Amino acid sequence: MSAVSSWVSETLVRDATERRIFAVLGLITVLLVVGVLTGVIGPRFLLFQIALVGMYALLSLGLNVQWGYAGLINFSVAAFWGIGAYCAALLTAPNSPLGLGLHPVFGFLAAIVVSAFIAVLIGIPTLRLREDYLAIASLGLAEVIRAIILNERRWTAGSSGISGIPNLMSWLPLTDAATTAAIVVFLIAVVYLFLRRVHRSPWGRVLRTIRSDEDLAKALGKNTYLFKMQAFVIGSVIMAIAGAFYAHLNLYIDPSDLVPLTTFYIWIAVILGGTGSNRGAVVGAAVVIAIREGTRFLNDIGFIQTLGIDLAPLRLLFVGGLIILIMRFRQDGLLPPKDELIWPAARDESSTGGASPSGAVPDGGTSSNGGDDR
Amino acid sequence: MNDDAYEGARLDKNDVVLKTTDLEKAFGGLVATDGVSIEVDRGTITGMIGPNGAGKSTLFNLISGFYENDAGHVTVNGEEVTDLEPHERARKGLVRTFQTPRRLEGMSVREAMLVGPGPQKGESIFSLFFSGSDVTEEERANIEQTRELLERFEIGHLIDQPSTDLSGGQMKLVELARAFTTDPDILLLDEPVAGVNPTLANDIKRFIRELNEEGQTFLIIEHDMPFIMDLADPIIVLDQGKVLMEGSPDEVRSDDRVIEAYLGGAGP
Ligand SMILES: Nc1ncnc2c1ncn2[C@@H]1O[C@H](COP(=O)(O)OP(=O)(O)O)[C@@H](O)[C@H]1O
Ligand SMILES: [Mg+2]
């Protein structure tokens, strides 16, 4: 028990404000559970929302590797997501144009391989240049991928989309909704643990250096191009995995799912959660999706009905308002990165004096209150 | 790659760490580096002075590969590096600092220092998963080296500070220490005491001298005349993109051309 609580205090909750943030999140969770138990919220609906949030969390984790770790500006989140979704749909749906009906594992594998390949293709000409080149190229890529899917009907079924995508692991003794929710939790756990290991390491440290000052990293002998390429590929692959998962969640996919709005939401999630922080990416995604999905039901509230205005289309406005609030009161996002990027196994013995691991960067609590230097 | 790309490479003697031959660089019509040939002998602290705009920083950028030269060659330890990327030159032992201190957002001093050594095993994702204990061992050694070096530079107490909260002088010290952890054959310092208070500047001078006594070679650009005259020998004087002269501090001090260049350059 104490091991769990010390893990929580060292890895999840670093200071008083974070404790409050997690308290609020916990409260919402309790409310949702109560909602399900009392029959206000259908369990199927909630599980679907969990799967959806999980998918957005994966996308945010992917973008966080690119933008948060390495400072790479990628505006084609939706495209890599779409690549993953289409790989899964085309290979597994029996009535897709390819008509293969393969096992979902092959869809996921194809998503990984194809997204990695395209990421390298985009990275080669842009990552040696200034950062804005990737931004522009990725904007182009998003449109190109969408146009290809729309127009290459022979391969992609065009605007009619692909249906009949199989459920994942339907042999599990769970409902389909519970299975997908469990799978996304599993995917997030795997990705999160992977990222945690690579981030707090010399590798993550070089990326953090590149993000601040690429010339300095070069001057110290780091092949910044290779490091950026790795971050870009890893992030893109994670996005494609999220896409493949979505195909099996929604069981249908068409090109209209690849709208740039997805990219926008993921950027918001990462910034809101705290750029560079894995915890932040997950929480940011949950908050953004909660607002987006939650505001769907605004019109059902009696009080708002009496006002006679349609609030649901104003959802983007709510997201915008929230960002302004958070940036006003918590500039670095909800859960900004706190870790020193030092290989954890190496610091235990050699850390100087009695400094606790979390106190290594001047402990967040005191310095963010006392040293308000910005 | 090409063995006979440049004949001078083979003619270099072993005790020349860095050599440039007829380096040229123009920005539009402005010739910032105009046929510069210099040599830095192993074990020296070579100074480089010249009025503002003489082309000192440009020359550093050409030597370290941050600017592409229009003509000429750079060799390190007799090996041609003219076509190499900056990071490749750094791996060959040619490591520089920058005139304006570089800020590493969100990094502690310890972290910022640990970027120096390299290549590190832990910079490979593969090693992170498949030879974790090697990574641990190397990281421990690097943390220990960082601690010792900061202590030696009398800033051990700053190790936990955010690297962005340091004074200008402290930042210069951290940069010097970090550059040293790359185990360079030659360290290029661009104005190591610009904007540093006199006490700290004296400390920096002392540390550079100490490292030099242990065999570290330096090429140092510095504006602060007393500082560089006291520290470096020989001194290269640059003016309008050309080498005006090279000599001991005394020779430089008494050279009419140098006096004129400085009076002419520092006019208004
Ligand atoms: N990137 C650049 N683009 C255009 N002009 C430059 C650039 N870098 C330096 N210069 C010009 O080259 C000349 C030499 O500058 P610099 O090498 O910085 O001199 P120093 O370091 O000796 O003061 C100056 O006239 C400067 O304006
Ligand atoms: Mg200069």
PDB file of C-alpha atoms in Angstrom, chain B residues 53-252:
ATOM      1  CA  GLY B  53      32.864  43.175 -36.994  1.00  0.00           C
ATOM      2  CA  ALA B  54      36.367  41.959 -37.830  1.00  0.00           C
ATOM      3  CA  GLY B  55      34.946  38.532 -38.602  1.00  0.00           C
ATOM      4  CA  LYS B  56      35.956  36.583 -35.503  1.00  0.00           C
ATOM      5  CA  SER B  57      32.613  34.922 -34.867  1.00  0.00           C
ATOM      6  CA  THR B  58      32.210  34.213 -38.559  1.00  0.00           C
ATOM      7  CA  LEU B  59      35.568  32.472 -38.572  1.00  0.00           C
ATOM      8  CA  PHE B  60      34.450  30.365 -35.584  1.00  0.00           C
ATOM      9  CA  ASN B  61      31.294  29.430 -37.433  1.00  0.00           C
ATOM     10  CA  LEU B  62      33.316  28.385 -40.456  1.00  0.00           C
ATOM     11  CA  ILE B  63      35.748  26.361 -38.381  1.00  0.00           C
ATOM     12  CA  SER B  64      32.959  24.617 -36.461  1.00  0.00           C
ATOM     13  CA  GLY B  65      30.876  24.048 -39.570  1.00  0.00           C
ATOM     14  CA  PHE B  66      27.890  26.220 -38.712  1.00  0.00           C
ATOM     15  CA  TYR B  67      28.537  28.322 -41.801  1.00  0.00           C
ATOM     16  CA  GLU B  68      29.503  26.832 -45.114  1.00  0.00           C
ATOM     17  CA  ASN B  69      32.696  28.346 -46.475  1.00  0.00           C
ATOM     18  CA  ASP B  70      32.996  29.731 -49.981  1.00  0.00           C
ATOM     19  CA  ALA B  71      36.570  28.542 -50.299  1.00  0.00           C
ATOM     20  CA  GLY B  72      39.413  27.112 -48.248  1.00  0.00           C
ATOM     21  CA  HIS B  73      39.997  24.216 -45.907  1.00  0.00           C
ATOM     22  CA  VAL B  74      39.818  23.300 -42.246  1.00  0.00           C
ATOM     23  CA  THR B  75      41.809  20.432 -40.784  1.00  0.00           C
ATOM     24  CA  VAL B  76      41.732  18.965 -37.286  1.00  0.00           C
ATOM     25  CA  ASN B  77      44.678  16.837 -36.206  1.00  0.00           C
ATOM     26  CA  GLY B  78      45.728  16.786 -39.825  1.00  0.00           C
ATOM     27  CA  GLU B  79      42.387  15.449 -40.982  1.00  0.00           C
ATOM     28  CA  GLU B  80      40.316  17.378 -43.462  1.00  0.00           C
ATOM     29  CA  VAL B  81      36.942  18.309 -41.945  1.00  0.00           C
ATOM     30  CA  THR B  82      35.808  21.003 -44.385  1.00  0.00           C
ATOM     31  CA  ASP B  83      32.878  18.980 -45.674  1.00  0.00           C
ATOM     32  CA  LEU B  84      31.718  17.661 -42.327  1.00  0.00           C
ATOM     33  CA  GLU B  85      28.604  18.689 -40.418  1.00  0.00           C
ATOM     34  CA  PRO B  86      29.036  20.575 -37.133  1.00  0.00           C
ATOM     35  CA  HIS B  87      28.302  17.513 -35.026  1.00  0.00           C
ATOM     36  CA  GLU B  88      30.798  15.448 -36.971  1.00  0.00           C
ATOM     37  CA  ARG B  89      33.476  18.061 -36.395  1.00  0.00           C
ATOM     38  CA  ALA B  90      32.640  18.039 -32.704  1.00  0.00           C
ATOM     39  CA  ARG B  91      33.149  14.268 -32.692  1.00  0.00           C
ATOM     40  CA  LYS B  92      36.568  14.857 -34.258  1.00  0.00           C
ATOM     41  CA  GLY B  93      37.499  16.889 -31.213  1.00  0.00           C
ATOM     42  CA  LEU B  94      36.623  20.405 -32.364  1.00  0.00           C
ATOM     43  CA  VAL B  95      34.191  21.806 -29.818  1.00  0.00           C
ATOM     44  CA  ARG B  96      32.963  25.366 -29.520  1.00  0.00           C
ATOM     45  CA  THR B  97      30.942  27.594 -27.243  1.00  0.00           C
ATOM     46  CA  PHE B  98      28.761  30.455 -28.381  1.00  0.00           C
ATOM     47  CA  GLN B  99      29.133  34.176 -27.862  1.00  0.00           C
ATOM     48  CA  THR B 100      25.675  34.508 -26.302  1.00  0.00           C
ATOM     49  CA  PRO B 101      24.984  31.910 -23.616  1.00  0.00           C
ATOM     50  CA  ARG B 102      22.531  29.251 -24.740  1.00  0.00           C
ATOM     51  CA  ARG B 103      19.514  28.744 -22.533  1.00  0.00           C
ATOM     52  CA  LEU B 104      18.206  25.250 -21.993  1.00  0.00           C
ATOM     53  CA  GLU B 105      14.592  25.647 -20.939  1.00  0.00           C
ATOM     54  CA  GLY B 106      13.393  23.315 -18.237  1.00  0.00           C
ATOM     55  CA  MET B 107      16.768  21.768 -17.572  1.00  0.00           C
ATOM     56  CA  SER B 108      18.649  21.730 -14.303  1.00  0.00           C
ATOM     57  CA  VAL B 109      22.353  22.505 -14.331  1.00  0.00           C
ATOM     58  CA  ARG B 110      23.055  18.804 -13.790  1.00  0.00           C
ATOM     59  CA  GLU B 111      20.920  17.899 -16.774  1.00  0.00           C
ATOM     60  CA  ALA B 112      22.412  20.617 -18.952  1.00  0.00           C
ATOM     61  CA  MET B 113      25.892  19.390 -18.061  1.00  0.00           C
ATOM     62  CA  LEU B 114      25.045  15.781 -18.842  1.00  0.00           C
ATOM     63  CA  VAL B 115      24.361  16.595 -22.473  1.00  0.00           C
ATOM     64  CA  GLY B 116      28.092  17.124 -22.928  1.00  0.00           C
ATOM     65  CA  PRO B 117      29.671  13.675 -22.863  1.00  0.00           C
ATOM     66  CA  GLY B 118      29.140  11.626 -25.937  1.00  0.00           C
ATOM     67  CA  PRO B 119      28.269   9.626 -27.745  1.00  0.00           C
ATOM     68  CA  GLN B 120      26.495   8.055 -24.775  1.00  0.00           C
ATOM     69  CA  LYS B 121      25.144   4.515 -24.755  1.00  0.00           C
ATOM     70  CA  GLY B 122      21.859   5.838 -23.407  1.00  0.00           C
ATOM     71  CA  GLU B 123      21.393   7.956 -26.514  1.00  0.00           C
ATOM     72  CA  SER B 124      20.410   4.803 -28.364  1.00  0.00           C
ATOM     73  CA  ILE B 125      16.865   3.618 -27.773  1.00  0.00           C
ATOM     74  CA  PHE B 126      17.991   0.086 -28.382  1.00  0.00           C
ATOM     75  CA  SER B 127      20.454   0.242 -25.492  1.00  0.00           C
ATOM     76  CA  LEU B 128      17.810   1.697 -23.209  1.00  0.00           C
ATOM     77  CA  PHE B 129      15.880  -1.546 -23.513  1.00  0.00           C
ATOM     78  CA  PHE B 130      18.548  -4.135 -24.106  1.00  0.00           C
ATOM     79  CA  SER B 131      21.599  -2.986 -22.188  1.00  0.00           C
ATOM     80  CA  GLY B 132      20.117  -0.952 -19.381  1.00  0.00           C
ATOM     81  CA  SER B 133      22.899  -1.788 -16.970  1.00  0.00           C
ATOM     82  CA  ASP B 134      25.543  -0.368 -19.302  1.00  0.00           C
ATOM     83  CA  VAL B 135      23.479   2.787 -19.578  1.00  0.00           C
ATOM     84  CA  THR B 136      23.201   2.953 -15.800  1.00  0.00           C
ATOM     85  CA  GLU B 137      26.905   2.521 -15.351  1.00  0.00           C
ATOM     86  CA  GLU B 138      27.804   5.182 -17.878  1.00  0.00           C
ATOM     87  CA  GLU B 139      25.199   7.594 -16.575  1.00  0.00           C
ATOM     88  CA  ARG B 140      26.540   7.173 -13.033  1.00  0.00           C
ATOM     89  CA  ALA B 141      30.038   7.933 -14.210  1.00  0.00           C
ATOM     90  CA  ASN B 142      28.835  11.005 -16.073  1.00  0.00           C
ATOM     91  CA  ILE B 143      26.863  12.282 -13.089  1.00  0.00           C
ATOM     92  CA  GLU B 144      29.949  11.837 -10.944  1.00  0.00           C
ATOM     93  CA  GLN B 145      32.120  13.652 -13.479  1.00  0.00           C
ATOM     94  CA  THR B 146      29.590  16.484 -13.637  1.00  0.00           C
ATOM     95  CA  ARG B 147      29.601  16.845  -9.877  1.00  0.00           C
ATOM     96  CA  GLU B 148      33.384  16.885  -9.690  1.00  0.00           C
ATOM     97  CA  LEU B 149      33.761  19.353 -12.516  1.00  0.00           C
ATOM     98  CA  LEU B 150      31.196  21.768 -11.103  1.00  0.00           C
ATOM     99  CA  GLU B 151      32.889  21.509  -7.740  1.00  0.00           C
ATOM    100  CA  ARG B 152      36.233  22.191  -9.320  1.00  0.00           C
ATOM    101  CA  PHE B 153      34.783  25.269 -11.009  1.00  0.00           C
ATOM    102  CA  GLU B 154      33.409  26.290  -7.620  1.00  0.00           C
ATOM    103  CA  ILE B 155      29.779  26.146  -8.714  1.00  0.00           C
ATOM    104  CA  GLY B 156      28.954  22.778  -7.191  1.00  0.00           C
ATOM    105  CA  HIS B 157      26.143  24.379  -5.213  1.00  0.00           C
ATOM    106  CA  LEU B 158      24.317  25.218  -8.455  1.00  0.00           C
ATOM    107  CA  ILE B 159      23.881  21.621  -9.579  1.00  0.00           C
ATOM    108  CA  ASP B 160      20.160  21.476  -8.733  1.00  0.00           C
ATOM    109  CA  GLN B 161      19.338  24.965 -10.020  1.00  0.00           C
ATOM    110  CA  PRO B 162      17.371  25.493 -13.207  1.00  0.00           C
ATOM    111  CA  SER B 163      20.059  26.203 -15.788  1.00  0.00           C
ATOM    112  CA  THR B 164      18.086  29.244 -16.920  1.00  0.00           C
ATOM    113  CA  ASP B 165      18.332  30.922 -13.504  1.00  0.00           C
ATOM    114  CA  LEU B 166      22.081  31.441 -13.569  1.00  0.00           C
ATOM    115  CA  SER B 167      23.917  34.734 -13.876  1.00  0.00           C
ATOM    116  CA  GLY B 168      25.730  35.397 -17.137  1.00  0.00           C
ATOM    117  CA  GLY B 169      29.064  34.471 -15.623  1.00  0.00           C
ATOM    118  CA  GLN B 170      27.790  31.274 -14.061  1.00  0.00           C
ATOM    119  CA  MET B 171      26.291  30.324 -17.393  1.00  0.00           C
ATOM    120  CA  LYS B 172      29.644  30.852 -19.105  1.00  0.00           C
ATOM    121  CA  LEU B 173      31.248  28.627 -16.491  1.00  0.00           C
ATOM    122  CA  VAL B 174      28.691  25.874 -17.016  1.00  0.00           C
ATOM    123  CA  GLU B 175      29.210  26.132 -20.780  1.00  0.00           C
ATOM    124  CA  LEU B 176      32.960  25.867 -20.366  1.00  0.00           C
ATOM    125  CA  ALA B 177      32.567  22.879 -18.060  1.00  0.00           C
ATOM    126  CA  ARG B 178      30.104  21.193 -20.386  1.00  0.00           C
ATOM    127  CA  ALA B 179      32.232  21.762 -23.463  1.00  0.00           C
ATOM    128  CA  PHE B 180      35.123  20.213 -21.546  1.00  0.00           C
ATOM    129  CA  THR B 181      33.116  17.055 -20.808  1.00  0.00           C
ATOM    130  CA  THR B 182      33.020  16.309 -24.543  1.00  0.00           C
ATOM    131  CA  ASP B 183      36.733  15.511 -24.221  1.00  0.00           C
ATOM    132  CA  PRO B 184      37.750  17.883 -27.007  1.00  0.00           C
ATOM    133  CA  ASP B 185      41.129  18.161 -28.698  1.00  0.00           C
ATOM    134  CA  ILE B 186      40.569  21.876 -29.052  1.00  0.00           C
ATOM    135  CA  LEU B 187      38.075  24.140 -27.335  1.00  0.00           C
ATOM    136  CA  LEU B 188      36.889  27.211 -29.204  1.00  0.00           C
ATOM    137  CA  LEU B 189      35.554  29.814 -26.793  1.00  0.00           C
ATOM    138  CA  ASP B 190      33.703  32.823 -28.199  1.00  0.00           C
ATOM    139  CA  GLU B 191      34.096  35.683 -25.723  1.00  0.00           C
ATOM    140  CA  PRO B 192      34.142  33.597 -22.535  1.00  0.00           C
ATOM    141  CA  VAL B 193      34.055  36.636 -20.243  1.00  0.00           C
ATOM    142  CA  ALA B 194      31.784  39.009 -22.157  1.00  0.00           C
ATOM    143  CA  GLY B 195      29.356  40.479 -19.650  1.00  0.00           C
ATOM    144  CA  VAL B 196      30.960  38.623 -16.752  1.00  0.00           C
ATOM    145  CA  ASN B 197      31.844  40.464 -13.559  1.00  0.00           C
ATOM    146  CA  PRO B 198      35.599  40.912 -12.906  1.00  0.00           C
ATOM    147  CA  THR B 199      35.792  38.435 -10.028  1.00  0.00           C
ATOM    148  CA  LEU B 200      34.145  35.675 -11.998  1.00  0.00           C
ATOM    149  CA  ALA B 201      36.172  36.619 -15.084  1.00  0.00           C
ATOM    150  CA  ASN B 202      39.309  36.053 -13.033  1.00  0.00           C
ATOM    151  CA  ASP B 203      37.989  32.685 -11.929  1.00  0.00           C
ATOM    152  CA  ILE B 204      37.302  31.733 -15.517  1.00  0.00           C
ATOM    153  CA  LYS B 205      40.822  32.778 -16.459  1.00  0.00           C
ATOM    154  CA  ARG B 206      42.218  30.620 -13.688  1.00  0.00           C
ATOM    155  CA  PHE B 207      40.169  27.570 -14.747  1.00  0.00           C
ATOM    156  CA  ILE B 208      41.150  27.935 -18.404  1.00  0.00           C
ATOM    157  CA  ARG B 209      44.777  28.121 -17.371  1.00  0.00           C
ATOM    158  CA  GLU B 210      44.425  25.052 -15.165  1.00  0.00           C
ATOM    159  CA  LEU B 211      42.817  23.013 -17.914  1.00  0.00           C
ATOM    160  CA  ASN B 212      45.535  24.187 -20.279  1.00  0.00           C
ATOM    161  CA  GLU B 213      48.251  23.077 -17.883  1.00  0.00           C
ATOM    162  CA  GLU B 214      46.659  19.645 -18.026  1.00  0.00           C
ATOM    163  CA  GLY B 215      47.064  19.684 -21.789  1.00  0.00           C
ATOM    164  CA  GLN B 216      43.843  21.223 -23.110  1.00  0.00           C
ATOM    165  CA  THR B 217      44.272  23.348 -26.229  1.00  0.00           C
ATOM    166  CA  PHE B 218      42.210  26.531 -26.570  1.00  0.00           C
ATOM    167  CA  LEU B 219      41.370  29.047 -29.251  1.00  0.00           C
ATOM    168  CA  ILE B 220      39.732  32.013 -27.566  1.00  0.00           C
ATOM    169  CA  ILE B 221      38.029  35.052 -29.027  1.00  0.00           C
ATOM    170  CA  GLU B 222      37.968  37.832 -26.498  1.00  0.00           C
ATOM    171  CA  HIS B 223      37.226  41.499 -26.492  1.00  0.00           C
ATOM    172  CA  ASP B 224      38.610  42.135 -23.040  1.00  0.00           C
ATOM    173  CA  MET B 225      42.231  43.092 -23.844  1.00  0.00           C
ATOM    174  CA  PRO B 226      43.856  42.733 -20.420  1.00  0.00           C
ATOM    175  CA  PHE B 227      42.136  39.366 -20.047  1.00  0.00           C
ATOM    176  CA  ILE B 228      43.353  37.892 -23.307  1.00  0.00           C
ATOM    177  CA  MET B 229      46.813  39.506 -23.180  1.00  0.00           C
ATOM    178  CA  ASP B 230      47.349  37.923 -19.783  1.00  0.00           C
ATOM    179  CA  LEU B 231      46.012  34.517 -20.781  1.00  0.00           C
ATOM    180  CA  ALA B 232      46.862  33.756 -24.385  1.00  0.00           C
ATOM    181  CA  ASP B 233      50.039  33.260 -26.364  1.00  0.00           C
ATOM    182  CA  PRO B 234      50.178  33.523 -29.312  1.00  0.00           C
ATOM    183  CA  ILE B 235      47.536  36.041 -30.267  1.00  0.00           C
ATOM    184  CA  ILE B 236      46.050  36.345 -33.733  1.00  0.00           C
ATOM    185  CA  VAL B 237      44.735  39.739 -34.748  1.00  0.00           C
ATOM    186  CA  LEU B 238      41.883  39.818 -37.223  1.00  0.00           C
ATOM    187  CA  ASP B 239      40.771  42.934 -39.068  1.00  0.00           C
ATOM    188  CA  GLN B 240      38.254  43.255 -41.873  1.00  0.00           C
ATOM    189  CA  GLY B 241      38.198  39.518 -42.447  1.00  0.00           C
ATOM    190  CA  LYS B 242      41.970  39.179 -42.730  1.00  0.00           C
ATOM    191  CA  VAL B 243      44.731  38.112 -40.390  1.00  0.00           C
ATOM    192  CA  LEU B 244      46.470  41.365 -39.559  1.00  0.00           C
ATOM    193  CA  MET B 245      49.263  39.782 -37.564  1.00  0.00           C
ATOM    194  CA  GLU B 246      50.135  37.006 -35.167  1.00  0.00           C
ATOM    195  CA  GLY B 247      52.531  37.142 -32.268  1.00  0.00           C
ATOM    196  CA  SER B 248      53.157  37.192 -28.546  1.00  0.00           C
ATOM    197  CA  PRO B 249      51.104  39.579 -26.427  1.00  0.00           C
ATOM    198  CA  ASP B 250      54.046  41.984 -26.294  1.00  0.00           C
ATOM    199  CA  GLU B 251      54.463  41.965 -30.056  1.00  0.00           C
ATOM    200  CA  VAL B 252      50.752  42.542 -30.537  1.00  0.00           C
TER     201      VAL B 252
END
